[in-house]
PDB file of C-alpha atoms in Angstrom:
ATOM      1  CA  MET A   1      -1.149 -50.862 -41.528  1.00 40.00           C
ATOM      2  CA  SER A   2       1.129 -49.147 -39.009  1.00 43.00           C
ATOM      3  CA  PRO A   3      -0.535 -46.671 -36.631  1.00 56.00           C
ATOM      4  CA  SER A   4      -0.012 -42.957 -37.233  1.00 79.00           C
ATOM      5  CA  PHE A   5       0.656 -42.397 -33.522  1.00 85.00           C
ATOM      6  CA  ARG A   6       2.621 -44.335 -30.943  1.00 88.00           C
ATOM      7  CA  ALA A   7       0.161 -43.419 -28.162  1.00 94.00           C
ATOM      8  CA  ALA A   8      -2.873 -41.220 -27.547  1.00 96.00           C
ATOM      9  CA  LEU A   9      -4.916 -39.222 -25.063  1.00 97.00           C
ATOM     10  CA  LEU A  10      -8.666 -39.843 -25.149  1.00 98.00           C
ATOM     11  CA  PHE A  11     -10.932 -37.242 -23.557  1.00 98.00           C
ATOM     12  CA  ASP A  12     -14.474 -37.321 -22.323  1.00 97.00           C
ATOM     13  CA  LEU A  13     -16.148 -33.945 -22.886  1.00 95.00           C
ATOM     14  CA  ASP A  14     -18.779 -32.913 -20.312  1.00 91.00           C
ATOM     15  CA  GLY A  15     -17.154 -32.556 -16.898  1.00 91.00           C
ATOM     16  CA  THR A  16     -13.707 -33.365 -18.261  1.00 96.00           C
ATOM     17  CA  MET A  17     -12.757 -30.835 -20.936  1.00 97.00           C
ATOM     18  CA  LEU A  18     -15.262 -28.289 -19.645  1.00 96.00           C
ATOM     19  CA  HIS A  19     -17.485 -28.184 -16.583  1.00 92.00           C
ATOM     20  CA  THR A  20     -20.973 -28.137 -18.043  1.00 90.00           C
ATOM     21  CA  ASP A  21     -22.648 -30.491 -15.582  1.00 87.00           C
ATOM     22  CA  PRO A  22     -24.435 -27.649 -13.734  1.00 92.00           C
ATOM     23  CA  ILE A  23     -26.162 -26.738 -17.010  1.00 94.00           C
ATOM     24  CA  HIS A  24     -27.196 -30.343 -17.641  1.00 93.00           C
ATOM     25  CA  PHE A  25     -28.443 -30.737 -14.076  1.00 95.00           C
ATOM     26  CA  ALA A  26     -30.610 -27.604 -14.300  1.00 96.00           C
ATOM     27  CA  ILE A  27     -32.180 -28.838 -17.543  1.00 96.00           C
ATOM     28  CA  TYR A  28     -32.814 -32.315 -16.137  1.00 96.00           C
ATOM     29  CA  ARG A  29     -34.361 -30.788 -13.005  1.00 97.00           C
ATOM     30  CA  ASP A  30     -36.761 -28.702 -15.119  1.00 96.00           C
ATOM     31  CA  LEU A  31     -37.574 -31.532 -17.509  1.00 95.00           C
ATOM     32  CA  MET A  32     -38.297 -34.065 -14.771  1.00 96.00           C
ATOM     33  CA  ALA A  33     -40.276 -31.547 -12.687  1.00 97.00           C
ATOM     34  CA  ALA A  34     -42.560 -30.974 -15.670  1.00 95.00           C
ATOM     35  CA  ARG A  35     -43.293 -34.711 -15.532  1.00 94.00           C
ATOM     36  CA  GLY A  36     -43.964 -34.775 -11.793  1.00 94.00           C
ATOM     37  CA  ILE A  37     -40.556 -35.996 -10.628  1.00 95.00           C
ATOM     38  CA  ALA A  38     -38.382 -33.890  -8.321  1.00 96.00           C
ATOM     39  CA  ILE A  39     -34.655 -34.607  -8.548  1.00 95.00           C
ATOM     40  CA  ASP A  40     -31.690 -33.228  -6.642  1.00 96.00           C
ATOM     41  CA  GLN A  41     -27.953 -33.134  -7.272  1.00 93.00           C
ATOM     42  CA  ALA A  42     -27.445 -36.520  -5.613  1.00 93.00           C
ATOM     43  CA  PHE A  43     -29.977 -38.107  -7.978  1.00 94.00           C
ATOM     44  CA  TYR A  44     -28.262 -36.535 -10.972  1.00 93.00           C
ATOM     45  CA  ASP A  45     -24.805 -37.670  -9.869  1.00 88.00           C
ATOM     46  CA  ARG A  46     -25.968 -41.233  -9.230  1.00 89.00           C
ATOM     47  CA  HIS A  47     -28.419 -41.879 -12.045  1.00 92.00           C
ATOM     48  CA  VAL A  48     -27.682 -39.428 -14.866  1.00 91.00           C
ATOM     49  CA  LEU A  49     -24.017 -38.427 -14.916  1.00 83.00           C
ATOM     50  CA  GLY A  50     -22.230 -39.936 -17.901  1.00 78.00           C
ATOM     51  CA  ARG A  51     -25.198 -41.971 -19.187  1.00 85.00           C
ATOM     52  CA  LEU A  52     -27.090 -41.699 -22.447  1.00 85.00           C
ATOM     53  CA  ASN A  53     -30.238 -39.596 -22.005  1.00 90.00           C
ATOM     54  CA  SER A  54     -32.408 -42.223 -23.662  1.00 89.00           C
ATOM     55  CA  ASP A  55     -31.273 -44.849 -21.129  1.00 90.00           C
ATOM     56  CA  VAL A  56     -32.118 -42.506 -18.242  1.00 93.00           C
ATOM     57  CA  PHE A  57     -35.530 -41.704 -19.689  1.00 95.00           C
ATOM     58  CA  ARG A  58     -36.372 -45.381 -20.257  1.00 94.00           C
ATOM     59  CA  GLU A  59     -35.553 -46.117 -16.612  1.00 95.00           C
ATOM     60  CA  PHE A  60     -37.233 -43.179 -14.899  1.00 96.00           C
ATOM     61  CA  LEU A  61     -39.879 -42.165 -17.450  1.00 95.00           C
ATOM     62  CA  PRO A  62     -41.164 -45.579 -18.569  1.00 94.00           C
ATOM     63  CA  ASP A  63     -44.350 -44.041 -20.000  1.00 92.00           C
ATOM     64  CA  GLU A  64     -42.361 -41.744 -22.314  1.00 92.00           C
ATOM     65  CA  THR A  65     -43.152 -42.961 -25.827  1.00 92.00           C
ATOM     66  CA  ASP A  66     -40.172 -41.345 -27.540  1.00 94.00           C
ATOM     67  CA  PRO A  67     -37.081 -41.263 -25.298  1.00 93.00           C
ATOM     68  CA  HIS A  68     -34.840 -40.375 -28.245  1.00 90.00           C
ATOM     69  CA  GLY A  69     -37.065 -37.458 -29.151  1.00 94.00           C
ATOM     70  CA  LEU A  70     -37.052 -36.242 -25.553  1.00 94.00           C
ATOM     71  CA  SER A  71     -33.267 -36.531 -25.564  1.00 92.00           C
ATOM     72  CA  ASP A  72     -33.130 -34.331 -28.665  1.00 92.00           C
ATOM     73  CA  ILE A  73     -35.294 -31.722 -26.916  1.00 94.00           C
ATOM     74  CA  LYS A  74     -33.099 -31.823 -23.817  1.00 93.00           C
ATOM     75  CA  GLU A  75     -29.881 -31.426 -25.811  1.00 92.00           C
ATOM     76  CA  ALA A  76     -31.258 -28.611 -27.943  1.00 95.00           C
ATOM     77  CA  GLU A  77     -31.983 -26.768 -24.704  1.00 96.00           C
ATOM     78  CA  PHE A  78     -28.422 -27.457 -23.549  1.00 94.00           C
ATOM     79  CA  ARG A  79     -27.030 -25.893 -26.718  1.00 95.00           C
ATOM     80  CA  ARG A  80     -29.294 -22.890 -26.189  1.00 96.00           C
ATOM     81  CA  ARG A  81     -28.053 -22.379 -22.623  1.00 96.00           C
ATOM     82  CA  LEU A  82     -24.356 -23.095 -23.300  1.00 95.00           C
ATOM     83  CA  PRO A  83     -22.385 -19.829 -23.004  1.00 95.00           C
ATOM     84  CA  ARG A  84     -20.022 -19.005 -25.878  1.00 94.00           C
ATOM     85  CA  PRO A  85     -17.130 -18.757 -25.345  1.00 96.00           C
ATOM     86  CA  PHE A  86     -16.814 -21.175 -22.446  1.00 96.00           C
ATOM     87  CA  PRO A  87     -13.640 -21.794 -20.387  1.00 96.00           C
ATOM     88  CA  PRO A  88     -11.897 -25.137 -20.836  1.00 97.00           C
ATOM     89  CA  THR A  89     -10.747 -27.064 -17.780  1.00 97.00           C
ATOM     90  CA  PRO A  90      -7.576 -25.455 -16.368  1.00 97.00           C
ATOM     91  CA  GLY A  91      -4.430 -26.883 -17.913  1.00 97.00           C
ATOM     92  CA  LEU A  92      -6.207 -28.500 -20.866  1.00 98.00           C
ATOM     93  CA  VAL A  93      -4.688 -26.325 -23.587  1.00 98.00           C
ATOM     94  CA  THR A  94      -1.186 -26.781 -22.151  1.00 97.00           C
ATOM     95  CA  LEU A  95      -1.735 -30.553 -22.075  1.00 97.00           C
ATOM     96  CA  LEU A  96      -2.921 -30.628 -25.692  1.00 97.00           C
ATOM     97  CA  ASN A  97       0.100 -28.589 -26.790  1.00 96.00           C
ATOM     98  CA  ARG A  98       2.426 -31.006 -24.983  1.00 94.00           C
ATOM     99  CA  ALA A  99       0.694 -34.039 -26.489  1.00 94.00           C
ATOM    100  CA  GLN A 100       0.975 -32.685 -30.005  1.00 93.00           C
ATOM    101  CA  ARG A 101       4.656 -31.833 -29.561  1.00 92.00           C
ATOM    102  CA  ALA A 102       5.231 -35.403 -28.362  1.00 91.00           C
ATOM    103  CA  GLY A 103       3.450 -36.845 -31.389  1.00 91.00           C
ATOM    104  CA  LEU A 104       0.542 -38.275 -29.409  1.00 94.00           C
ATOM    105  CA  GLY A 105      -2.859 -38.813 -30.960  1.00 96.00           C
ATOM    106  CA  LEU A 106      -5.896 -36.999 -29.590  1.00 97.00           C
ATOM    107  CA  ALA A 107      -9.544 -38.037 -29.550  1.00 98.00           C
ATOM    108  CA  VAL A 108     -12.811 -37.005 -27.939  1.00 98.00           C
ATOM    109  CA  VAL A 109     -14.981 -39.872 -26.685  1.00 98.00           C
ATOM    110  CA  THR A 110     -18.323 -38.684 -25.356  1.00 95.00           C
ATOM    111  CA  ASN A 111     -21.903 -39.793 -24.787  1.00 91.00           C
ATOM    112  CA  ALA A 112     -23.027 -36.343 -25.941  1.00 89.00           C
ATOM    113  CA  ASN A 113     -24.802 -36.319 -29.263  1.00 89.00           C
ATOM    114  CA  PRO A 114     -22.750 -35.094 -32.252  1.00 93.00           C
ATOM    115  CA  LEU A 115     -24.370 -31.646 -32.318  1.00 94.00           C
ATOM    116  CA  ASN A 116     -23.564 -31.097 -28.642  1.00 93.00           C
ATOM    117  CA  ALA A 117     -20.017 -32.342 -29.074  1.00 95.00           C
ATOM    118  CA  GLU A 118     -19.444 -29.878 -31.885  1.00 96.00           C
ATOM    119  CA  ALA A 119     -21.040 -27.049 -29.891  1.00 96.00           C
ATOM    120  CA  MET A 120     -18.899 -27.691 -26.795  1.00 96.00           C
ATOM    121  CA  LEU A 121     -15.637 -28.024 -28.721  1.00 97.00           C
ATOM    122  CA  ALA A 122     -16.419 -24.803 -30.568  1.00 96.00           C
ATOM    123  CA  ALA A 123     -17.330 -23.038 -27.299  1.00 97.00           C
ATOM    124  CA  ILE A 124     -13.912 -23.831 -25.777  1.00 98.00           C
ATOM    125  CA  GLY A 125     -12.138 -23.039 -29.056  1.00 97.00           C
ATOM    126  CA  LEU A 126     -10.560 -26.479 -29.493  1.00 97.00           C
ATOM    127  CA  ARG A 127     -12.443 -28.135 -32.349  1.00 96.00           C
ATOM    128  CA  ASP A 128      -9.430 -28.043 -34.664  1.00 96.00           C
ATOM    129  CA  ARG A 129      -7.318 -30.083 -32.212  1.00 96.00           C
ATOM    130  CA  PHE A 130      -9.329 -33.279 -32.692  1.00 96.00           C
ATOM    131  CA  ALA A 131      -9.558 -35.238 -35.926  1.00 90.00           C
ATOM    132  CA  VAL A 132     -11.321 -38.069 -34.067  1.00 96.00           C
ATOM    133  CA  VAL A 133     -14.581 -37.298 -32.250  1.00 97.00           C
ATOM    134  CA  ILE A 134     -16.655 -40.319 -31.211  1.00 97.00           C
ATOM    135  CA  SER A 135     -20.220 -39.981 -29.908  1.00 95.00           C
ATOM    136  CA  GLY A 136     -21.761 -42.841 -27.968  1.00 91.00           C
ATOM    137  CA  GLU A 137     -25.032 -42.085 -29.723  1.00 87.00           C
ATOM    138  CA  THR A 138     -23.504 -43.211 -33.016  1.00 92.00           C
ATOM    139  CA  CYS A 139     -22.125 -46.477 -31.585  1.00 94.00           C
ATOM    140  CA  ALA A 140     -24.030 -49.728 -31.157  1.00 94.00           C
ATOM    141  CA  ARG A 141     -23.797 -49.089 -27.397  1.00 94.00           C
ATOM    142  CA  GLY A 142     -22.789 -45.967 -25.534  1.00 92.00           C
ATOM    143  CA  LYS A 143     -20.941 -45.684 -22.244  1.00 93.00           C
ATOM    144  CA  PRO A 144     -20.725 -47.592 -19.854  1.00 94.00           C
ATOM    145  CA  PHE A 145     -20.062 -50.155 -22.599  1.00 96.00           C
ATOM    146  CA  PRO A 146     -16.592 -50.070 -24.186  1.00 98.00           C
ATOM    147  CA  ASP A 147     -17.825 -49.440 -27.733  1.00 98.00           C
ATOM    148  CA  PRO A 148     -17.083 -45.673 -27.931  1.00 97.00           C
ATOM    149  CA  TYR A 149     -13.514 -46.087 -26.673  1.00 98.00           C
ATOM    150  CA  LEU A 150     -12.896 -49.108 -28.884  1.00 98.00           C
ATOM    151  CA  ALA A 151     -14.097 -47.060 -31.856  1.00 97.00           C
ATOM    152  CA  ALA A 152     -11.651 -44.251 -31.027  1.00 97.00           C
ATOM    153  CA  MET A 153      -8.755 -46.693 -30.625  1.00 97.00           C
ATOM    154  CA  ALA A 154      -9.596 -48.272 -33.967  1.00 96.00           C
ATOM    155  CA  ARG A 155      -9.697 -44.866 -35.682  1.00 95.00           C
ATOM    156  CA  LEU A 156      -6.297 -44.009 -34.182  1.00 96.00           C
ATOM    157  CA  GLY A 157      -4.866 -47.427 -35.022  1.00 95.00           C
ATOM    158  CA  LEU A 158      -3.723 -48.018 -31.437  1.00 96.00           C
ATOM    159  CA  ALA A 159      -3.847 -50.815 -28.897  1.00 96.00           C
ATOM    160  CA  PRO A 160      -5.577 -50.056 -25.570  1.00 96.00           C
ATOM    161  CA  GLU A 161      -2.329 -50.094 -23.599  1.00 94.00           C
ATOM    162  CA  ALA A 162      -1.110 -47.131 -25.666  1.00 95.00           C
ATOM    163  CA  CYS A 163      -4.041 -44.957 -24.559  1.00 96.00           C
ATOM    164  CA  ILE A 164      -4.813 -42.804 -21.536  1.00 96.00           C
ATOM    165  CA  ALA A 165      -8.480 -41.894 -21.065  1.00 98.00           C
ATOM    166  CA  PHE A 166      -9.670 -38.916 -19.020  1.00 98.00           C
ATOM    167  CA  GLU A 167     -13.140 -39.265 -17.490  1.00 97.00           C
ATOM    168  CA  ASP A 168     -15.278 -37.725 -14.750  1.00 94.00           C
ATOM    169  CA  SER A 169     -18.157 -40.189 -14.369  1.00 92.00           C
ATOM    170  CA  PRO A 170     -18.450 -43.827 -13.241  1.00 93.00           C
ATOM    171  CA  SER A 171     -20.184 -44.657 -16.520  1.00 93.00           C
ATOM    172  CA  GLY A 172     -17.351 -43.208 -18.582  1.00 95.00           C
ATOM    173  CA  ILE A 173     -14.660 -44.772 -16.405  1.00 97.00           C
ATOM    174  CA  ARG A 174     -16.234 -48.211 -16.758  1.00 97.00           C
ATOM    175  CA  SER A 175     -16.375 -47.735 -20.523  1.00 97.00           C
ATOM    176  CA  ALA A 176     -12.702 -46.812 -20.800  1.00 98.00           C
ATOM    177  CA  VAL A 177     -11.564 -49.516 -18.356  1.00 98.00           C
ATOM    178  CA  SER A 178     -13.532 -52.146 -20.277  1.00 98.00           C
ATOM    179  CA  ALA A 179     -11.820 -50.990 -23.470  1.00 98.00           C
ATOM    180  CA  GLY A 180      -8.416 -51.512 -21.817  1.00 98.00           C
ATOM    181  CA  ALA A 181      -7.236 -47.906 -21.432  1.00 97.00           C
ATOM    182  CA  PHE A 182      -5.322 -46.474 -18.470  1.00 96.00           C
ATOM    183  CA  VAL A 183      -8.027 -44.275 -16.922  1.00 97.00           C
ATOM    184  CA  ILE A 184      -7.533 -40.993 -15.079  1.00 97.00           C
ATOM    185  CA  GLY A 185     -10.512 -39.473 -13.269  1.00 97.00           C
ATOM    186  CA  LEU A 186     -11.252 -35.736 -13.076  1.00 97.00           C
ATOM    187  CA  ARG A 187     -12.652 -34.645  -9.725  1.00 96.00           C
ATOM    188  CA  SER A 188     -15.080 -32.160 -11.274  1.00 90.00           C
ATOM    189  CA  THR A 189     -18.099 -33.767  -9.593  1.00 85.00           C
ATOM    190  CA  LEU A 190     -17.026 -36.924  -7.760  1.00 89.00           C
ATOM    191  CA  ASP A 191     -14.235 -37.317  -5.218  1.00 94.00           C
ATOM    192  CA  ASP A 192     -11.133 -39.490  -5.412  1.00 96.00           C
ATOM    193  CA  ALA A 193     -12.798 -42.445  -3.688  1.00 97.00           C
ATOM    194  CA  GLY A 194     -15.804 -42.401  -6.001  1.00 94.00           C
ATOM    195  CA  LEU A 195     -13.677 -42.236  -9.141  1.00 96.00           C
ATOM    196  CA  ARG A 196     -11.294 -44.977  -7.994  1.00 97.00           C
ATOM    197  CA  ALA A 197     -14.217 -47.197  -7.006  1.00 96.00           C
ATOM    198  CA  ALA A 198     -15.376 -47.010 -10.628  1.00 95.00           C
ATOM    199  CA  GLY A 199     -11.917 -48.053 -11.866  1.00 97.00           C
ATOM    200  CA  ALA A 200      -9.810 -44.897 -12.247  1.00 97.00           C
ATOM    201  CA  ARG A 201      -6.108 -45.554 -11.660  1.00 95.00           C
ATOM    202  CA  LEU A 202      -5.390 -41.924 -10.761  1.00 95.00           C
ATOM    203  CA  THR A 203      -7.480 -38.819 -10.103  1.00 97.00           C
ATOM    204  CA  LEU A 204      -6.811 -35.133 -10.762  1.00 97.00           C
ATOM    205  CA  ALA A 205      -8.284 -31.855  -9.597  1.00 96.00           C
ATOM    206  CA  ASP A 206      -7.726 -30.576 -13.141  1.00 96.00           C
ATOM    207  CA  PHE A 207      -5.050 -30.795 -15.838  1.00 97.00           C
ATOM    208  CA  THR A 208      -2.625 -28.643 -13.840  1.00 97.00           C
ATOM    209  CA  ASP A 209      -2.440 -31.317 -11.118  1.00 96.00           C
ATOM    210  CA  PRO A 210       1.187 -32.483 -10.600  1.00 94.00           C
ATOM    211  CA  ALA A 211      -0.063 -36.073 -10.275  1.00 93.00           C
ATOM    212  CA  LEU A 212      -0.527 -36.111 -14.062  1.00 94.00           C
ATOM    213  CA  GLU A 213       3.209 -35.969 -14.743  1.00 91.00           C
ATOM    214  CA  ASP A 214       4.079 -39.612 -14.078  1.00 83.00           C
ATOM    215  CA  ALA A 215       1.292 -40.881 -16.333  1.00 82.00           C
ATOM    216  CA  LEU A 216       2.346 -38.590 -19.179  1.00 84.00           C
ATOM    217  CA  THR A 217       5.995 -39.529 -18.831  1.00 82.00           C
ATOM    218  CA  ARG A 218       5.000 -43.174 -19.024  1.00 73.00           C
ATOM    219  CA  LEU A 219       2.954 -42.633 -22.176  1.00 71.00           C
ATOM    220  CA  GLU A 220       5.539 -40.447 -23.888  1.00 67.00           C
ATOM    221  CA  GLY A 221       7.990 -43.306 -23.436  1.00 63.00           C
ATOM    222  CA  VAL A 222       5.860 -45.792 -25.385  1.00 59.00           C
ATOM    223  CA  PRO A 223       8.032 -46.920 -28.328  1.00 55.00           C
ATOM    224  CA  SER A 224       7.007 -45.979 -31.854  1.00 50.00           C
TER     225      SER A 224
END
């Protein structure tokens, strides 16, 4: 079967389409403090950013009997604290409009659970832009493994070389690189060096960054 799109943009959610990491950090800080562990921003950036909650809890809370249940509690608190509406990353709406005019596919690929993904997309007013929303929690393996990105590519009917992935975390970058996508890092939390060390080919301050133009021109030229 021929693909519906000649190329696609694949977006992480937290820290990429909207900057919600400060909310997640505050919740993690409270949750870990209640269990006798003090964490700071450096700990969050190194050990939590972009990973599945259950993997973090298994590593740092080995006595926790139900890491999935604790993850559900943590994410319910995130949805409670998430402001609505919430601003999308600057330039995102313009980029989505351009992609749709060019006939590019669009997908969200996130480690957030499905309820959080829906809540965040609704908060930024962009749920109707994405027919494909992949959660790492519904895959055999979440990021940093390639499974979520491979699932999105399969749903879109596209080869990896026809996809650009936008990510903000080392875990997400490794996932997209392993799946074969061209990966662009968003400097929402990490700097250029940190993102490139994880495998990003290019980094952006946000979606208004002029450095994005060459990558988009390349993708828009992919033959049908």
